[in-house]
Coordinates of C-alpha atoms in Angstrom, one line a residue:
Chain A
M193 CA -41.4 246.1 -106.5
I194 CA -44.5 243.9 -106.8
K195 CA -44.1 243.9 -110.6
D196 CA -40.7 242.4 -110.1
L197 CA -42.2 239.4 -108.5
F198 CA -44.0 238.4 -111.7
T199 CA -41.3 239.0 -114.2
K200 CA -38.8 236.4 -114.9
P201 CA -35.4 237.2 -113.7
K202 CA -33.1 237.9 -116.6
K203 CA -30.8 235.0 -117.3
K204 CA -27.2 235.9 -116.7
K205 CA -25.1 235.7 -119.7
Y206 CA -22.2 234.2 -117.9
A207 CA -21.7 231.8 -115.1
T208 CA -20.7 233.0 -111.7
I209 CA -18.0 231.1 -110.0
P210 CA -18.3 231.3 -106.2
S211 CA -15.3 232.7 -104.5
E212 CA -13.2 230.5 -102.3
A213 CA -14.5 232.3 -99.3
A214 CA -18.1 231.6 -100.2
K215 CA -17.4 227.9 -100.7
Q216 CA -16.0 227.7 -97.2
D217 CA -19.2 229.2 -95.9
V218 CA -20.8 225.8 -95.8
P219 CA -18.9 223.6 -93.4
E220 CA -17.9 220.2 -94.7
G221 CA -20.4 217.3 -94.0
I222 CA -23.4 219.4 -93.0
M223 CA -25.4 217.9 -95.9
T224 CA -25.4 214.4 -97.2
K225 CA -26.4 213.2 -100.7
C226 CA -28.1 209.8 -100.8
P227 CA -26.1 207.5 -103.2
N228 CA -29.3 205.7 -104.1
C229 CA -31.9 208.4 -104.8
K230 CA -29.5 211.4 -105.0
K231 CA -31.6 213.5 -102.7
I232 CA -29.8 215.8 -100.2
M233 CA -30.4 215.7 -96.5
Y234 CA -29.0 217.3 -93.3
S235 CA -26.4 214.9 -92.0
K236 CA -27.6 215.4 -88.4
E237 CA -31.1 214.5 -89.3
L238 CA -29.8 211.4 -91.2
T239 CA -27.9 210.3 -88.1
K240 CA -30.9 210.7 -86.0
N241 CA -32.8 208.5 -88.4
L242 CA -30.3 205.7 -87.8
K243 CA -28.6 206.6 -91.1
V244 CA -31.6 205.5 -93.2
C245 CA -32.5 207.8 -96.1
F246 CA -35.8 209.7 -95.5
H247 CA -36.7 209.5 -99.2
C248 CA -35.8 206.0 -100.4
D249 CA -35.1 204.0 -97.3
Y250 CA -31.5 203.4 -98.3
H251 CA -29.6 202.0 -95.4
Y252 CA -26.2 203.7 -95.1
P253 CA -23.5 201.4 -93.8
M254 CA -22.9 202.0 -90.1
N255 CA -19.5 201.7 -88.4
S256 CA -19.1 199.7 -85.3
Q257 CA -19.5 202.7 -82.9
E258 CA -22.7 203.8 -84.5
R259 CA -24.1 200.3 -84.5
L260 CA -23.3 199.7 -80.8
A261 CA -24.8 203.1 -79.9
S262 CA -28.0 202.4 -81.8
F263 CA -28.5 198.8 -80.9
L264 CA -27.5 198.4 -77.2
D265 CA -29.0 200.0 -74.2
E266 CA -27.2 203.2 -73.3
D267 CA -23.9 202.8 -71.5
S268 CA -24.3 199.1 -71.3
F269 CA -21.4 198.1 -73.6
Q270 CA -18.2 196.8 -72.1
E271 CA -15.6 196.0 -74.7
I272 CA -13.4 192.9 -74.4
D273 CA -10.1 192.0 -76.1
R274 CA -9.4 195.4 -77.5
E275 CA -5.7 194.6 -76.9
L276 CA -5.5 192.0 -79.6
V277 CA -3.6 193.3 -82.7
S278 CA -2.5 191.8 -85.9
T279 CA 1.1 190.8 -86.8
N280 CA 2.4 190.0 -90.2
P281 CA 2.6 186.2 -90.2
L282 CA 3.5 185.8 -93.9
G283 CA 5.7 188.8 -94.1
F284 CA 3.4 190.3 -96.6
P285 CA 4.7 193.5 -98.2
E286 CA 3.1 196.7 -96.9
Y287 CA 0.6 194.8 -94.7
L288 CA 1.7 196.4 -91.4
E289 CA 1.7 199.9 -93.0
K290 CA -1.8 199.4 -94.2
L291 CA -3.0 198.3 -90.8
E292 CA -1.4 201.3 -89.2
K293 CA -3.1 203.6 -91.7
D294 CA -6.5 202.1 -90.9
K295 CA -5.9 202.2 -87.2
E296 CA -5.3 205.9 -87.5
K297 CA -8.2 206.5 -89.8
T298 CA -10.8 204.5 -87.8
N299 CA -9.5 204.7 -84.3
L300 CA -10.0 200.9 -84.1
N301 CA -7.5 198.2 -83.5
E302 CA -9.1 195.7 -85.8
A303 CA -12.1 195.0 -88.1
V304 CA -14.3 193.7 -85.3
V305 CA -15.4 195.1 -81.9
T306 CA -16.6 192.6 -79.3
G307 CA -17.9 192.8 -75.8
I308 CA -20.9 192.4 -73.5
G309 CA -23.9 194.7 -73.5
R310 CA -27.7 194.8 -73.0
V311 CA -30.5 194.9 -75.5
D312 CA -33.7 196.1 -73.8
Q313 CA -32.3 194.7 -70.5
H314 CA -31.3 191.3 -71.9
E315 CA -27.6 190.7 -71.5
V316 CA -25.8 189.5 -74.6
A317 CA -22.4 189.0 -76.0
V318 CA -22.0 191.0 -79.2
A319 CA -19.5 191.3 -82.0
V320 CA -19.8 194.1 -84.6
M321 CA -17.7 194.0 -87.7
D322 CA -16.5 197.3 -89.1
S323 CA -16.1 197.6 -92.9
T324 CA -14.2 200.8 -92.5
F325 CA -11.2 198.8 -91.3
R326 CA -9.6 196.8 -94.1
M327 CA -13.0 196.2 -95.6
G328 CA -14.0 194.2 -92.5
S329 CA -11.8 191.4 -93.7
M330 CA -11.1 188.5 -91.4
G331 CA -7.6 187.7 -90.3
S332 CA -6.3 186.0 -87.2
V333 CA -7.4 188.7 -84.9
V334 CA -10.9 189.0 -86.2
G335 CA -11.3 185.2 -85.9
E336 CA -9.8 185.1 -82.4
K337 CA -11.9 188.0 -81.1
I338 CA -15.1 186.6 -82.5
T339 CA -14.3 183.2 -81.0
R340 CA -13.5 184.7 -77.6
A341 CA -16.8 186.6 -77.7
I342 CA -18.7 183.3 -78.4
E343 CA -16.8 181.7 -75.5
K344 CA -17.8 184.6 -73.4
A345 CA -21.4 184.1 -74.3
D346 CA -21.1 180.4 -73.4
E347 CA -19.4 181.2 -70.1
L348 CA -22.1 183.7 -69.1
S349 CA -25.0 181.6 -70.7
V350 CA -26.1 184.6 -72.7
P351 CA -27.1 184.9 -76.4
F352 CA -24.5 185.7 -79.0
I353 CA -25.3 188.4 -81.5
I354 CA -23.1 189.2 -84.4
F355 CA -23.4 192.0 -87.0
T356 CA -21.4 191.1 -90.0
A357 CA -19.9 193.4 -92.6
S358 CA -16.9 192.0 -94.5
G359 CA -15.3 191.6 -97.8
G360 CA -14.2 188.1 -96.7
A361 CA -10.9 186.5 -95.7
R362 CA -7.9 188.8 -95.4
M363 CA -5.6 188.0 -98.2
Q364 CA -2.4 189.2 -96.4
E365 CA -2.8 186.4 -93.8
G366 CA -3.3 183.7 -96.4
V367 CA -4.4 180.3 -95.1
L368 CA -4.4 181.5 -91.5
S369 CA -7.4 183.7 -92.6
L370 CA -9.1 180.7 -94.1
M371 CA -8.8 178.7 -90.9
Q372 CA -10.6 181.4 -89.0
M373 CA -13.8 180.2 -90.7
A374 CA -13.2 176.8 -89.1
K375 CA -12.2 178.3 -85.7
T376 CA -15.3 180.5 -85.4
S377 CA -17.6 177.6 -86.6
V378 CA -16.1 175.1 -84.2
A379 CA -16.8 177.6 -81.3
L380 CA -20.4 178.2 -82.5
K381 CA -21.1 174.5 -82.7
R382 CA -20.0 173.9 -79.1
F383 CA -22.0 177.0 -78.0
S384 CA -25.1 175.8 -79.9
D385 CA -24.8 172.3 -78.5
N386 CA -24.8 173.8 -75.0
G387 CA -28.1 175.4 -75.9
G388 CA -26.8 178.8 -76.8
L389 CA -28.8 181.2 -78.9
I390 CA -27.1 182.6 -82.0
I391 CA -28.4 185.6 -83.9
S392 CA -26.7 186.8 -87.0
I393 CA -27.5 190.1 -88.6
M394 CA -25.9 190.5 -92.0
T395 CA -25.2 194.1 -93.1
H396 CA -23.8 195.5 -96.3
P397 CA -21.6 193.8 -97.5
T398 CA -21.3 190.3 -96.1
T399 CA -19.3 188.1 -98.5
G400 CA -16.7 185.4 -99.0
G401 CA -15.4 183.5 -96.0
V402 CA -17.5 185.5 -93.5
S403 CA -20.7 184.6 -95.2
A404 CA -19.6 181.0 -95.5
S405 CA -19.0 180.7 -91.8
F406 CA -20.4 182.4 -88.7
A407 CA -22.7 184.9 -90.6
S408 CA -24.8 182.0 -91.9
L409 CA -24.8 179.9 -88.7
G410 CA -27.4 181.7 -86.6
D411 CA -30.4 180.1 -85.2
Y412 CA -31.8 183.2 -86.8
N413 CA -30.2 184.8 -89.8
F414 CA -31.4 188.3 -90.5
A415 CA -30.3 191.0 -92.9
E416 CA -30.7 194.7 -93.4
P417 CA -32.6 195.9 -96.5
G418 CA -30.5 196.0 -99.6
A419 CA -27.4 194.4 -98.0
L420 CA -25.2 192.6 -100.5
I421 CA -24.7 189.0 -99.3
G422 CA -22.9 186.2 -101.1
F423 CA -20.0 183.9 -101.4
A424 CA -18.3 184.7 -104.7
G425 CA -18.4 188.2 -106.1
R426 CA -20.7 189.1 -108.9
R427 CA -17.8 189.8 -111.3
I428 CA -16.2 186.4 -110.7
I429 CA -19.5 184.6 -111.2
E430 CA -20.2 186.5 -114.4
Q431 CA -16.8 185.8 -115.8
T432 CA -17.0 182.1 -114.8
I433 CA -20.4 181.2 -116.2
R434 CA -20.4 183.9 -118.9
E435 CA -23.9 185.0 -118.1
E436 CA -25.4 188.2 -116.9
L437 CA -26.9 188.0 -113.5
P438 CA -30.2 189.6 -112.4
E439 CA -30.0 193.0 -110.9
D440 CA -31.1 192.0 -107.5
F441 CA -28.7 189.1 -107.4
Q442 CA -27.2 188.6 -103.9
T443 CA -29.3 191.3 -102.2
A444 CA -30.9 190.6 -98.9
E445 CA -34.3 190.5 -100.6
F446 CA -33.1 188.0 -103.2
L447 CA -31.8 185.7 -100.5
L448 CA -35.0 185.9 -98.5
E449 CA -36.9 184.7 -101.5
K450 CA -34.3 181.9 -102.0
G451 CA -34.9 180.6 -98.5
Q452 CA -31.5 181.8 -97.0
L453 CA -32.8 184.3 -94.5
D454 CA -35.4 184.3 -91.7
A455 CA -36.3 187.9 -92.4
V456 CA -35.1 191.2 -93.7
I457 CA -35.5 193.7 -90.9
A458 CA -35.5 197.5 -91.4
R459 CA -33.0 199.3 -89.0
A460 CA -35.8 201.2 -87.3
E461 CA -37.4 197.9 -86.1
L462 CA -34.3 195.9 -85.5
K463 CA -33.8 196.5 -81.8
E464 CA -37.4 195.8 -80.9
K465 CA -37.6 192.6 -82.9
I466 CA -34.3 191.3 -81.5
A467 CA -35.5 192.2 -78.0
T468 CA -38.7 190.2 -78.6
I469 CA -36.7 187.2 -79.7
L470 CA -34.5 187.4 -76.7
D471 CA -37.5 187.6 -74.5
I472 CA -39.0 184.5 -76.1
H473 CA -35.7 182.7 -75.5
Q474 CA -35.4 183.4 -71.8
P475 CA -34.7 180.0 -70.3
G476 CA -36.7 178.0 -67.8
G477 CA -40.2 179.3 -68.3
D478 CA -42.1 176.0 -68.7
L479 CA -42.5 174.9 -65.1
V480 CA -43.3 178.4 -63.9
W481 CA -45.9 178.6 -66.6
L482 CA -47.5 175.3 -65.5
E483 CA -47.8 176.5 -62.0
N484 CA -49.7 179.6 -63.0
Chain B
M281 CA -74.6 186.1 -100.8
V282 CA -71.0 185.1 -101.1
G283 CA -70.2 181.8 -99.5
E284 CA -73.8 180.7 -99.0
L285 CA -73.9 176.9 -98.7
E286 CA -76.6 174.8 -100.2
F287 CA -77.6 172.9 -97.1
E288 CA -78.0 175.9 -94.9
K289 CA -80.3 177.8 -97.4
P290 CA -83.5 177.2 -95.5
V291 CA -82.0 178.7 -92.3
L292 CA -80.7 181.7 -94.2
E293 CA -84.0 182.3 -95.9
L294 CA -85.9 182.2 -92.7
R295 CA -83.5 184.5 -91.1
K296 CA -83.9 187.0 -93.9
K297 CA -87.7 186.8 -93.5
I298 CA -87.5 187.6 -89.8
A299 CA -85.3 190.5 -90.6
E300 CA -87.8 191.8 -93.1
L301 CA -90.6 191.5 -90.7
K302 CA -88.7 193.3 -88.0
E303 CA -88.0 196.1 -90.5
I304 CA -91.7 196.3 -91.3
T305 CA -92.7 196.4 -87.6
K306 CA -90.3 199.3 -87.1
E307 CA -91.4 201.3 -90.1
A308 CA -95.1 200.6 -90.6
D309 CA -97.7 200.7 -87.9
V310 CA -98.4 197.0 -87.8
D311 CA -97.3 195.0 -84.9
L312 CA -95.8 191.7 -86.0
T313 CA -94.1 190.7 -82.8
D314 CA -96.1 187.6 -82.3
E315 CA -95.4 186.5 -85.8
I316 CA -91.7 187.2 -85.4
E317 CA -91.5 185.3 -82.2
K318 CA -93.1 182.3 -83.8
L319 CA -90.7 182.4 -86.6
E320 CA -87.7 182.7 -84.3
V321 CA -88.7 179.6 -82.5
R322 CA -89.0 177.9 -85.8
L323 CA -85.6 179.2 -86.8
E324 CA -84.0 177.8 -83.7
R325 CA -85.5 174.4 -84.4
L326 CA -84.5 174.5 -88.0
E327 CA -80.9 175.5 -87.1
K328 CA -80.7 172.7 -84.7
E329 CA -82.0 170.3 -87.2
I330 CA -79.7 171.4 -90.0
Y331 CA -76.5 172.1 -88.1
E332 CA -76.7 169.1 -85.9
N333 CA -77.3 166.7 -88.7
M334 CA -74.7 167.8 -91.2
K335 CA -73.8 165.3 -93.8
P336 CA -70.1 164.7 -94.5
W337 CA -70.5 166.6 -97.8
D338 CA -71.9 169.6 -95.9
R339 CA -68.8 169.6 -93.7
V340 CA -66.6 169.4 -96.7
Q341 CA -68.3 172.5 -98.0
I342 CA -67.7 174.3 -94.7
A343 CA -64.1 173.1 -94.5
R344 CA -63.5 174.6 -98.0
H345 CA -65.5 177.8 -97.3
P346 CA -63.6 180.7 -98.8
N347 CA -64.0 182.7 -95.6
R348 CA -63.0 179.9 -93.3
P349 CA -60.3 181.3 -90.9
T350 CA -56.8 180.4 -91.8
T351 CA -53.6 179.9 -89.8
L352 CA -52.8 183.6 -90.0
D353 CA -56.3 184.5 -88.9
Y354 CA -55.9 182.5 -85.7
I355 CA -52.3 183.4 -84.9
P356 CA -53.1 187.0 -83.6
L357 CA -56.1 185.7 -81.7
L358 CA -54.2 182.9 -79.9
F359 CA -50.6 184.2 -79.6
T360 CA -48.7 187.3 -78.7
D361 CA -45.3 188.5 -79.9
F362 CA -45.5 186.5 -83.1
I363 CA -42.4 186.8 -85.3
E364 CA -42.6 185.0 -88.6
V365 CA -39.4 183.4 -90.0
H366 CA -38.8 182.3 -93.5
G367 CA -36.9 179.9 -95.7
D368 CA -35.6 176.4 -95.7
R369 CA -32.0 177.7 -95.9
T370 CA -31.6 175.6 -99.0
F371 CA -33.8 176.4 -101.9
G372 CA -36.6 178.9 -101.2
D373 CA -39.3 180.3 -99.0
D374 CA -42.6 178.6 -99.5
A375 CA -45.5 180.9 -98.6
A376 CA -47.9 177.9 -98.5
I377 CA -46.5 177.3 -95.0
V378 CA -46.0 180.0 -92.3
A379 CA -43.8 179.4 -89.4
G380 CA -42.6 181.5 -86.5
I381 CA -42.2 182.0 -82.8
G382 CA -44.5 183.7 -80.2
K383 CA -46.1 183.3 -76.9
F384 CA -49.2 181.4 -75.8
Q385 CA -50.4 183.0 -72.5
G386 CA -46.8 184.0 -71.8
L387 CA -45.3 180.6 -72.7
P388 CA -42.8 180.6 -75.6
V389 CA -44.0 178.4 -78.4
T390 CA -43.3 177.6 -82.1
I391 CA -46.1 177.9 -84.5
I392 CA -46.3 176.3 -87.9
G393 CA -49.2 176.0 -90.3
H394 CA -50.4 175.7 -93.8
Q395 CA -51.6 178.9 -95.3
R396 CA -54.2 179.5 -98.0
G397 CA -54.8 182.8 -99.6
K398 CA -57.8 185.0 -99.1
D399 CA -58.1 186.2 -102.7
T400 CA -56.8 185.1 -106.1
K401 CA -53.6 187.1 -105.9
E402 CA -52.7 185.8 -102.5
N403 CA -53.7 182.3 -103.4
I404 CA -51.3 182.4 -106.3
R405 CA -48.5 183.6 -104.1
R406 CA -49.4 180.9 -101.5
N407 CA -50.1 178.3 -104.1
F408 CA -53.5 177.7 -102.6
G409 CA -51.9 176.4 -99.5
M410 CA -50.3 173.5 -101.2
P411 CA -46.7 173.3 -100.2
H412 CA -43.5 172.4 -102.1
P413 CA -40.7 170.5 -100.5
E414 CA -39.1 173.7 -99.4
G415 CA -42.2 174.4 -97.3
Y416 CA -41.8 171.1 -95.5
R417 CA -38.1 171.7 -95.0
K418 CA -38.8 175.1 -93.6
A419 CA -41.2 173.6 -91.2
L420 CA -38.7 170.9 -90.2
R421 CA -36.0 173.5 -89.7
I422 CA -38.2 175.5 -87.3
M423 CA -39.3 172.3 -85.5
K424 CA -35.7 171.4 -84.9
Q425 CA -35.1 174.9 -83.6
A426 CA -38.0 174.5 -81.2
D427 CA -36.5 171.2 -80.1
K428 CA -33.1 172.9 -79.4
F429 CA -34.7 175.6 -77.2
G430 CA -37.3 173.3 -75.6
R431 CA -40.4 175.1 -77.0
P432 CA -43.7 173.3 -77.6
I433 CA -44.8 173.2 -81.2
I434 CA -48.3 173.9 -82.4
C435 CA -49.2 172.9 -85.9
F436 CA -52.2 174.1 -87.9
I437 CA -53.2 171.8 -90.7
D438 CA -55.1 173.2 -93.6
T439 CA -54.2 172.0 -97.0
K440 CA -55.8 170.2 -100.0
G441 CA -52.5 168.4 -100.1
A442 CA -48.8 168.7 -101.0
F443 CA -48.5 170.3 -104.4
P444 CA -48.5 167.8 -107.3
G445 CA -46.1 169.4 -109.8
K446 CA -42.9 168.9 -111.7
A447 CA -40.7 171.1 -109.6
A448 CA -42.0 169.5 -106.4
E449 CA -41.2 166.1 -107.6
E450 CA -37.7 167.1 -108.8
R451 CA -36.9 168.6 -105.4
G452 CA -38.1 165.5 -103.6
Q453 CA -41.7 166.0 -102.4
S454 CA -41.8 162.5 -101.1
E455 CA -38.5 162.7 -99.3
A456 CA -39.5 166.0 -97.7
I457 CA -42.8 164.6 -96.3
A458 CA -41.1 161.4 -95.2
R459 CA -38.3 163.2 -93.5
N460 CA -40.9 165.3 -91.5
L461 CA -42.7 162.2 -90.3
F462 CA -39.4 160.6 -89.3
E463 CA -38.0 163.7 -87.5
M464 CA -41.2 164.7 -85.8
A465 CA -41.2 161.3 -84.1
G466 CA -38.0 162.2 -82.3
L467 CA -38.9 165.7 -81.2
K468 CA -38.2 166.2 -77.4
V469 CA -40.9 168.8 -77.0
P470 CA -44.7 168.7 -76.9
V471 CA -46.3 168.7 -80.4
I472 CA -49.9 169.7 -80.8
C473 CA -51.6 169.4 -84.2
I474 CA -54.9 170.9 -85.0
V475 CA -56.8 170.4 -88.3
I476 CA -58.5 173.7 -88.9
G477 CA -59.7 173.1 -92.5
E478 CA -58.9 170.4 -95.0
G479 CA -56.4 167.8 -94.0
G480 CA -55.3 166.6 -97.4
S481 CA -53.3 163.4 -97.3
G482 CA -49.5 163.3 -96.9
G483 CA -49.2 167.0 -97.3
A484 CA -51.2 167.4 -94.1
L485 CA -49.6 164.6 -92.2
A486 CA -46.2 166.2 -92.8
L487 CA -47.2 168.7 -90.1
G488 CA -49.2 166.2 -88.2
V489 CA -47.1 163.7 -86.2
G490 CA -47.9 165.1 -82.8
N491 CA -48.6 164.1 -79.3
H492 CA -52.1 165.3 -79.6
L493 CA -54.1 165.6 -82.8
H494 CA -57.3 167.6 -82.6
M495 CA -59.8 168.6 -85.3
L496 CA -62.3 171.4 -85.7
E497 CA -65.8 169.9 -85.8
N498 CA -66.2 170.7 -89.5
S499 CA -62.7 170.0 -90.8
T500 CA -61.8 167.0 -92.8
Y501 CA -58.8 164.7 -92.8
S502 CA -58.4 162.0 -95.4
V503 CA -56.0 160.0 -97.5
I504 CA -57.2 161.7 -100.7
S505 CA -59.8 164.4 -101.6
P506 CA -63.4 163.1 -102.2
E507 CA -63.0 164.0 -105.9
G508 CA -59.7 162.1 -106.2
A509 CA -61.2 159.0 -104.5
A510 CA -64.3 159.1 -106.8
S511 CA -62.2 159.3 -109.9
I512 CA -59.9 156.5 -108.8
L513 CA -62.7 154.2 -107.5
W514 CA -65.5 155.0 -109.9
K515 CA -63.7 156.9 -112.7
D516 CA -66.0 159.8 -112.0
A517 CA -65.0 162.8 -110.0
S518 CA -68.6 164.0 -109.9
K519 CA -69.4 161.3 -107.4
A520 CA -67.3 163.1 -104.8
K521 CA -70.4 163.5 -102.6
Q522 CA -70.8 159.7 -102.3
A523 CA -67.0 159.3 -101.8
A524 CA -67.2 161.8 -98.9
E525 CA -69.8 159.7 -97.2
K526 CA -68.0 156.5 -97.7
M527 CA -64.5 157.6 -96.8
K528 CA -65.0 158.6 -93.2
I529 CA -63.3 162.0 -93.4
T530 CA -65.1 164.1 -90.8
A531 CA -64.0 164.8 -87.3
P532 CA -66.7 162.6 -85.7
D533 CA -65.6 159.7 -88.0
L534 CA -62.0 160.1 -87.1
K535 CA -62.8 160.3 -83.5
E536 CA -64.6 157.0 -83.9
L537 CA -61.6 155.5 -85.6
N538 CA -59.4 156.6 -82.7
V539 CA -57.2 158.7 -84.9
I540 CA -57.8 162.1 -83.2
D541 CA -57.9 163.1 -79.6
E542 CA -60.5 165.9 -79.5
I543 CA -63.2 167.4 -81.6
I544 CA -63.1 171.2 -81.1
P545 CA -66.7 172.4 -81.3
E546 CA -67.4 175.0 -84.0
V547 CA -69.5 178.0 -84.0
K548 CA -73.0 177.2 -85.3
G549 CA -72.8 177.1 -89.1
G550 CA -69.0 177.0 -89.2
A551 CA -65.9 178.8 -87.9
H552 CA -66.2 181.5 -90.5
K553 CA -69.3 182.9 -88.8
D554 CA -67.3 184.1 -85.8
K555 CA -63.5 183.6 -85.8
D556 CA -63.0 185.2 -82.4
L557 CA -65.3 182.8 -80.7
Q558 CA -63.8 180.0 -82.7
A559 CA -60.3 181.0 -81.5
Q560 CA -61.5 180.8 -77.9
A561 CA -62.5 177.2 -78.4
I562 CA -59.1 176.4 -79.9
H563 CA -57.4 178.3 -77.1
E564 CA -59.1 176.1 -74.5
V565 CA -58.0 172.9 -76.2
I566 CA -54.4 174.1 -76.7
L567 CA -54.2 175.1 -73.0
K568 CA -55.5 171.7 -71.9
S569 CA -53.1 169.8 -74.1
L570 CA -50.1 171.9 -73.0
K571 CA -50.9 171.4 -69.4
E572 CA -51.0 167.7 -69.9
L573 CA -48.0 167.4 -72.1
L574 CA -45.6 169.7 -70.3
K575 CA -45.7 167.3 -67.4
L576 CA -44.1 164.6 -69.5
S577 CA -40.3 164.2 -69.7
E578 CA -38.5 164.3 -73.1
Q579 CA -38.4 160.6 -73.3
E580 CA -42.1 160.3 -72.2
L581 CA -43.1 162.6 -75.0
I582 CA -41.3 160.5 -77.6
N583 CA -42.8 157.3 -76.2
Q584 CA -46.3 158.8 -76.0
R585 CA -46.0 159.7 -79.7
Y586 CA -44.7 156.3 -80.5
E587 CA -47.6 154.5 -78.8
K588 CA -50.1 156.9 -80.3
Y589 CA -49.2 156.0 -83.8
K590 CA -48.4 152.4 -83.1
A591 CA -52.0 152.0 -82.0
I592 CA -53.6 153.2 -85.2
G593 CA -54.7 150.6 -87.6
Q594 CA -57.1 147.6 -87.5
F595 CA -56.5 144.0 -88.2
D596 CA -57.5 140.5 -87.4
L597 CA -55.7 137.3 -86.7
Q598 CA -56.3 134.2 -88.7
N599 CA -56.2 131.2 -86.5
E600 CA -54.4 128.6 -88.6
Y601 CA -51.4 130.8 -89.1
I602 CA -50.9 131.5 -85.4
T603 CA -47.7 129.8 -84.3
T604 CA -46.7 129.2 -80.8
N605 CA -43.0 129.1 -80.0

């Protein structure tokens, strides 16, 4: 027996193929492999760690539900405008079918979820884009919902916080998509002129028309580590200028160095940092301070 | 010893001697208490003599001391909840200027300052505290943000000057500095500027158009470095010491010229000897300034700044050219 411990086990001469039954022994999704460092983790542990890899700090994309749950105070979220749904204004082939499919898959009505919630007791209007629905692309409904959320923030005099994740404008709605960039920006300008606080948190990926409108218009523009952020896609740029781009091109860290971001914030610190900023921006402290 | 300055050598030597004697008293059986007491009296006198009669060049040495506290040294001692923000949203993030938001005794404020490095590696990253245009544009962006949210701005000035380089010129160093002077004039919030080290020319002034301008006792503020002035005036940079005397660059000089509001007293021998104590002195002055400036309306703040800078400069009138209409 003890001797067995010290002898190498004999190599099998032929491979064993696990039976179907054995394969089904491990339920689907119990383990997750990190796409960055390839290490394997328990999915439950990963979720507890805000979907950040234990080994390499890779930030997995979060869907809107996960984001709201991790960012807002418990049970503080009240969704608005869930009833807004897309039509097919250009009669684009297969558009409605694709929307239906994503609605089923994601249990969402569109690529953004908006509403009111609290961050460490501070009331905010919040919009969270969801890249699992049509790659987070922006059509009329996404533009309208974000604009209404900004108006809500203005009406309640609370800060507006947006988490962006989008491939850009939604091709199937053509120029109407493009104009959502203007619609959201016009709303942000009015809100800002009224003294509103805008915080944008760019998550992977934030590109195209979304990066070229509300995502970049925060009083504070933050990003999650490793997020891809840019206007034109890497392939398009490489084909246009016929040059190879540096590896970190258009990452959050690259943009920080190029002066485009206020900071790159790890997910674990995000809520606390934003709460501090909200605290610093509480209105009307000057006179009270003077009296004390 | 690192950072020992020439003019204070007698003090340091005497102090060393006293320490030695104390050691001997402790270890050997000789009682040197009397001797030590006498020396301590002498030390006190010597310190008074040396530190209270510092020549401009001595102050330049202290202002340039490698251990002199920097903006980032003072921030945690003066503010809470500090969050640094980066970038000019146009070209880059200049580490020669730090900017951010935080609280001063509970009051939200914006903090901006030049930032030198502490060692060679950091100095290279921070370009020895000499900003490029993107640094000034970051500062302006953060000032405008403070303006939007009604937060007082506190600027720490500590630079040899704006960086003289090719890239800086290409990106508009002059325009960036000029723009800051112009825009700072219109800020609707209190702006308090404090020179904590070297105030080098336009590169310093670009963070310096404030309602109140204070200087640490041993800091300097000048149109050009003493070396630069010596080489322009006398074609000899080694005459920097004489230039320092002539140019009136120390805090007492600037107070006399009515350029600054208050001299913030320094710890004996310079701020680097005790940065916590130094921060307390700065804290007091910021508090006093804020209490005064927060009582002013937006327009009053702008007017006060206008009058302040309008009043600087000296001239005479030549009788025969005076016309009466």
